[in-house]
Short mmCIF file of C-alpha atoms in Angstrom, two decimals:
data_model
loop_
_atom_site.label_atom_id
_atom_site.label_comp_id
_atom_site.label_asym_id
_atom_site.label_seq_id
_atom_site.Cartn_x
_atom_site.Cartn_y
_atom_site.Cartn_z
CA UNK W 233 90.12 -79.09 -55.15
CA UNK W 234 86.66 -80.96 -54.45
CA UNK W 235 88.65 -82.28 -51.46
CA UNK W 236 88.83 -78.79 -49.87
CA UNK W 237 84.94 -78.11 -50.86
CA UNK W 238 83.85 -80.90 -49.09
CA UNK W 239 86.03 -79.91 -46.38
CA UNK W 240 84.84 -76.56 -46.13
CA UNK W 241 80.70 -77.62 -47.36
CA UNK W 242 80.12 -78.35 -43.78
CA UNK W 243 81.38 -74.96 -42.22
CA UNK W 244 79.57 -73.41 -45.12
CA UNK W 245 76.10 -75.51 -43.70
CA UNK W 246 76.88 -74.92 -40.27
CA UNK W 247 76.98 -70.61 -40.88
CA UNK W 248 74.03 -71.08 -43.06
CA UNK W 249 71.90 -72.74 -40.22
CA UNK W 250 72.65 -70.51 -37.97
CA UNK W 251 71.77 -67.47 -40.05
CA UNK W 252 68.46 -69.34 -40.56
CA UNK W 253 68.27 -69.78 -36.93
CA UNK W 254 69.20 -66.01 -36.42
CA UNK W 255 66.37 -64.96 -38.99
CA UNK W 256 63.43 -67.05 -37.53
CA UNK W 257 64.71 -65.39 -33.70
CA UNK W 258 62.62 -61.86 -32.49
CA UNK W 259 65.31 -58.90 -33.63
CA UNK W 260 66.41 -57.55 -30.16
CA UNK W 261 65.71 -53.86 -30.38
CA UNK W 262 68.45 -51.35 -30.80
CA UNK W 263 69.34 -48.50 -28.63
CA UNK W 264 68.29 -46.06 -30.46
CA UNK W 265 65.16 -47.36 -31.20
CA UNK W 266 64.40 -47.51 -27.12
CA UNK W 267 65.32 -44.13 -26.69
CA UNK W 268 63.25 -43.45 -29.30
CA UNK W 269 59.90 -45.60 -27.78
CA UNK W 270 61.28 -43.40 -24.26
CA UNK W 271 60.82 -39.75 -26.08
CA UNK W 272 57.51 -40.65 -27.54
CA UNK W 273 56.30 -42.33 -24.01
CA UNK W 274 57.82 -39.06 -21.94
CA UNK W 275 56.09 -36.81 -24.80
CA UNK W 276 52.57 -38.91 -24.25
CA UNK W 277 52.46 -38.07 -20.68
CA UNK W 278 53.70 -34.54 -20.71
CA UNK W 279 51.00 -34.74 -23.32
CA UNK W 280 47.93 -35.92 -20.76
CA UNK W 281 49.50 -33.73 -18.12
CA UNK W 282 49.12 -30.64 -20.04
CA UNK W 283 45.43 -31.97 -21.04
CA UNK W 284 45.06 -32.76 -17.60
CA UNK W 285 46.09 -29.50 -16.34
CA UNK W 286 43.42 -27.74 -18.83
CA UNK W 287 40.31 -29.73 -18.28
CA UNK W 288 41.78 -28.62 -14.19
CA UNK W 289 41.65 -24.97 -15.23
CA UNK W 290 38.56 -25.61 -17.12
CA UNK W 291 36.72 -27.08 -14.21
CA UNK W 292 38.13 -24.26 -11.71
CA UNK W 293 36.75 -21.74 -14.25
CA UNK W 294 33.18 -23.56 -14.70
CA UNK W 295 33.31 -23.81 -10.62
CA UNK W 296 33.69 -20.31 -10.43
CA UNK W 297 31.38 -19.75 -13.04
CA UNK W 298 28.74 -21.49 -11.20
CA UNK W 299 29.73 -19.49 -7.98
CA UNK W 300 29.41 -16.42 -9.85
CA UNK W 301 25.82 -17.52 -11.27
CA UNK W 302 24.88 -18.96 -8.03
CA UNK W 303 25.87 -15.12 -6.48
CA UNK W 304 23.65 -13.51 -8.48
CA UNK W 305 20.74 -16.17 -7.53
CA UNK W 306 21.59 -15.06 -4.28
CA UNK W 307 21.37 -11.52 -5.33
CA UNK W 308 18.48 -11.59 -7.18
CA UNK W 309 16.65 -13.60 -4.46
CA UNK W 310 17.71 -11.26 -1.70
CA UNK W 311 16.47 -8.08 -4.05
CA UNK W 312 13.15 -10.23 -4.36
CA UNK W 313 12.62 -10.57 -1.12
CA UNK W 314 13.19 -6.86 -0.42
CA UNK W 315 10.89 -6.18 -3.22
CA UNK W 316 7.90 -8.60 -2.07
CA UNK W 317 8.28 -7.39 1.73
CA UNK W 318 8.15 -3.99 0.18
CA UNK W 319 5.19 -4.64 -1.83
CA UNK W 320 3.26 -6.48 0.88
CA UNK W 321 4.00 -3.00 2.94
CA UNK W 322 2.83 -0.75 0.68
CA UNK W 323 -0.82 -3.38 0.02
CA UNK W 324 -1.03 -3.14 3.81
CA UNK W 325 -0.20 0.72 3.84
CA UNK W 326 -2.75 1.41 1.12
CA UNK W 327 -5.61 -0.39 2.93
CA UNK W 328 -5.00 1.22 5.50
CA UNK W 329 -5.37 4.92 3.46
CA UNK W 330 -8.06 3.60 1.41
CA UNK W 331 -9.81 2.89 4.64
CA UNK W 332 -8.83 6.42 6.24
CA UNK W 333 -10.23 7.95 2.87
CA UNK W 334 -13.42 5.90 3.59
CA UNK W 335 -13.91 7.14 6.38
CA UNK W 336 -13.12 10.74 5.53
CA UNK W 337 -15.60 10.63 3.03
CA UNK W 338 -18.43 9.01 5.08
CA UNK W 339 -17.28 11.91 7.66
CA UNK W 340 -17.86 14.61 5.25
CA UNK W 341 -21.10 13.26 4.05
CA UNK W 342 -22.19 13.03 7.68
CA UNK W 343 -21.08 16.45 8.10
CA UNK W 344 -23.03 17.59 5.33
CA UNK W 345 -26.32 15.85 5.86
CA UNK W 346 -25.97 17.54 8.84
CA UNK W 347 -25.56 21.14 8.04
CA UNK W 348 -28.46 20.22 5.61
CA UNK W 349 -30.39 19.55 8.59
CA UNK W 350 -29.51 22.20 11.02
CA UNK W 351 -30.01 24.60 8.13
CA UNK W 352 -33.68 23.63 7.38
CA UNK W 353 -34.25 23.44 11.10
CA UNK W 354 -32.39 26.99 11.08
CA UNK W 355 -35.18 28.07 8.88
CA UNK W 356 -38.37 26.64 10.53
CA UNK W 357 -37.14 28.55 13.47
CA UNK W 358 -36.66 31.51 11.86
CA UNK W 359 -40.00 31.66 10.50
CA UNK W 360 -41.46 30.39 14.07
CA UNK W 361 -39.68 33.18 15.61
CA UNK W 362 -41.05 35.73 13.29
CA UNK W 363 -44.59 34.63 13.34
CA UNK W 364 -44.26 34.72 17.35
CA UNK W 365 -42.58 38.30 17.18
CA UNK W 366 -45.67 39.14 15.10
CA UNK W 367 -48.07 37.91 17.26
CA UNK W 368 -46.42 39.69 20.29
CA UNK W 369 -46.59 42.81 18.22
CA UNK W 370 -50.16 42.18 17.28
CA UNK W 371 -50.66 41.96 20.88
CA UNK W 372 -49.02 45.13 22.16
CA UNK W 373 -50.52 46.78 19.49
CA UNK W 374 -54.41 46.00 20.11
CA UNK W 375 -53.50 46.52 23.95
CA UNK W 376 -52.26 50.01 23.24
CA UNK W 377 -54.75 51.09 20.64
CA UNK W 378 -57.23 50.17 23.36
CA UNK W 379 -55.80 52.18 25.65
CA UNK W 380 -54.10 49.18 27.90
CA UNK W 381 -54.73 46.87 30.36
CA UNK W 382 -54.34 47.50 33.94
CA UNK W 383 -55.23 44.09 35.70
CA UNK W 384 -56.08 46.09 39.02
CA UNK W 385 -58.72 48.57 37.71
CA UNK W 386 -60.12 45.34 35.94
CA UNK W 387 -60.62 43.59 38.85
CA UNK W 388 -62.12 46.87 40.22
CA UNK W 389 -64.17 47.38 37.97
CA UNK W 390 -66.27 44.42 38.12
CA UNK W 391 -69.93 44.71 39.73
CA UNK W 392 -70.72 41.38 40.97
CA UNK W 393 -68.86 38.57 42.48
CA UNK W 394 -69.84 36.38 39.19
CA UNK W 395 -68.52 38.80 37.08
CA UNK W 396 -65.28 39.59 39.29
CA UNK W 397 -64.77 35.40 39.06
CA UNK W 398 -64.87 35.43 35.39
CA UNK W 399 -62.67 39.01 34.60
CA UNK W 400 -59.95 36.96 37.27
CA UNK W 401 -59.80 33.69 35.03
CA UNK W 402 -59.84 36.18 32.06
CA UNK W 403 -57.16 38.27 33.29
CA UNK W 404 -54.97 34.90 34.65
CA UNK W 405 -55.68 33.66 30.88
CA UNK W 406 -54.31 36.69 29.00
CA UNK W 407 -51.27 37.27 31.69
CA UNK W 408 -50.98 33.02 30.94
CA UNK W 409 -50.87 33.62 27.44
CA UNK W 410 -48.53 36.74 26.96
CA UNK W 411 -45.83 34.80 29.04
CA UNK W 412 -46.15 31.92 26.78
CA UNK W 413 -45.68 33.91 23.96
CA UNK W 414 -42.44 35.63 25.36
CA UNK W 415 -41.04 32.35 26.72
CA UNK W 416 -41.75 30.81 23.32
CA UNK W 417 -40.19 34.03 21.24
CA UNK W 418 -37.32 33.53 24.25
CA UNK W 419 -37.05 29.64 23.49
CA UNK W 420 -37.05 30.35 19.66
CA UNK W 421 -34.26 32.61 20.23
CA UNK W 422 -32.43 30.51 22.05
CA UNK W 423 -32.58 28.03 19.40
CA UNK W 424 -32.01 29.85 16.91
CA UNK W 425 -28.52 30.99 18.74
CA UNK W 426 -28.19 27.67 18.69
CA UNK W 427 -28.16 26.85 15.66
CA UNK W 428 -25.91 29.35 14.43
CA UNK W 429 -23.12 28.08 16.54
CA UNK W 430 -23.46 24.71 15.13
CA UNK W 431 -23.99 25.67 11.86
CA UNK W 432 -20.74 27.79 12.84
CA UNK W 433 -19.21 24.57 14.20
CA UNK W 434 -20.33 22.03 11.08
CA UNK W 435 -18.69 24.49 8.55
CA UNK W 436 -15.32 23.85 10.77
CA UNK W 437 -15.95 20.61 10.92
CA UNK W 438 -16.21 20.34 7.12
CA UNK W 439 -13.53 22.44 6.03
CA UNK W 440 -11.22 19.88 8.28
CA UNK W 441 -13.11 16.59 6.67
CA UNK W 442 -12.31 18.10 3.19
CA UNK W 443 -8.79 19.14 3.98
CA UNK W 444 -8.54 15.30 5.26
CA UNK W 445 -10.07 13.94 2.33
CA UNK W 446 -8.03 15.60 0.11
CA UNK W 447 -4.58 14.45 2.18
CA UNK W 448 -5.75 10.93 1.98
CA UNK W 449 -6.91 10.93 -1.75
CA UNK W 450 -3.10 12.36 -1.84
CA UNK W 451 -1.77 9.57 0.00
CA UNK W 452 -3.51 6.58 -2.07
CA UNK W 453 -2.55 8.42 -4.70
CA UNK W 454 1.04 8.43 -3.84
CA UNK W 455 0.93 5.04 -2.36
CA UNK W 456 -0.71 3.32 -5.70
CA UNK W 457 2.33 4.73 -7.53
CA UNK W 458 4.98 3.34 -5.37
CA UNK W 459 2.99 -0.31 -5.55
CA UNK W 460 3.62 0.19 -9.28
CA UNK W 461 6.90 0.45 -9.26
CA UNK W 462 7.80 -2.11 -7.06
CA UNK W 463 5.60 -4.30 -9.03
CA UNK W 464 7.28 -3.44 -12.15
CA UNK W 465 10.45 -4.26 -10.59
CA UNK W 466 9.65 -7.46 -9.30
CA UNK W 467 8.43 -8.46 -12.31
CA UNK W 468 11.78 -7.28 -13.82
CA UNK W 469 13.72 -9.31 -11.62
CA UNK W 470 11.63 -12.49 -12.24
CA UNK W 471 12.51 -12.05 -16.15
#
């Protein structure tokens, strides 16, 4: 009996060595557990494609995001534009009326000064005329309550050569006189005719500078509210 132990002892040694030796050797993976490692590595990368594939549709949308913002930059810009050329016509426009208003206003108060002055000259001629129509009825008067002048008998009259000389210078002086006086009533007339027609004129004249004032205090008006509103909406688009 210990005869067949000590037969068999070394077989017995020789399977446990090797189970040693077996134990201390790296396992070799099973099948399974490879197909298992293969799942899990096939699931990682469908995994990162799919995370791939959204930070792609994430970047496409944050591209067009940017084109869409970058639009309306354009859009606002372009409207900006618009609205400064705008406003920089209207400025220009409104000097332009405020200066056409100016000088409306300077030609109505030119207008005016001088109506002021034909009118007082108007009135010194007046009253010149009327003292001269005076005199020249003073005149015909006195002649006719003296019974008249007839420069022939005058000069007939006279009894010496001395006094014919003198009646002569007297008679030139008188005839000298009364044409002055008509010429000057004439001349005052005249003027006065004068007058009247551009007195006539003036009042034209300032009915048209008033009617122009008017149209251009109109215009600023008009013009000052469209600068407003362009300003407003430039300022809206720069907010």
């Amino acid at each position: 009996m210990f005869r067949s132990v000590r037969t068999r002892l070394p077989h017995v040694l020789a399977v446990l060595v090797a189970a040693c030796l077996l134990l201390q050797t790296p396992a070799v993976a099973a099948p399974e557990t490879l197909q298992g490692k293969r799942q899990e590595a096939e699931r990682r990368r469908e995994q990162v494609a799919d995370e791939l594939e959204s930070a792609r549709s994430n970047l496409a949308e944050t591209k067009q995001a940017q084109q869409a913002t970058l639009q309306r930059l354009r859009t606002i810009d372009s409207k900006r534009a618009v609205l400064e050329a705008e406003l920089q016509r209207l400025d220009a426009e409104l000097d332009r009326a405020e200066a056409r208003l100016a000088e409306a206003e300077q030609a109505l108060r030119r207008t005016e000064a001088e109506i002021t002055r034909n009118t007082d000259e108007l009135a010194q001629t007046t009253r010149d005329l009327e003292l001269g129509r005076e005199r020249l009825r003073q005149r015909v008067q006195a002649t006719f309550m003296h019974g008249g002048v007839s420069y022939p008998q005058a000069v007939l009259d006279v009894e010496a050569a001395n006094d014919l000389g003198v009646s002569m210078q007297y008679l030139r002086s008188m005839a000298s006189s009364d044409e002055e006086q008509v010429e000057q009533i004439a001349s005052l007339e005249r003027q006065y005719e004068a007058t009247i027609s551009r007195l006539d004129e003036l009042e034209r004249v300032q009915a048209d500078a008033k009617a122009e004032r008017a149209q251009q205090r109109d215009k600023v008006a008009g013009l000052v509210a469209q600068r407003q509103e362009v300003a407003a909406g430039l300022a809206a688009q720069a907010n």
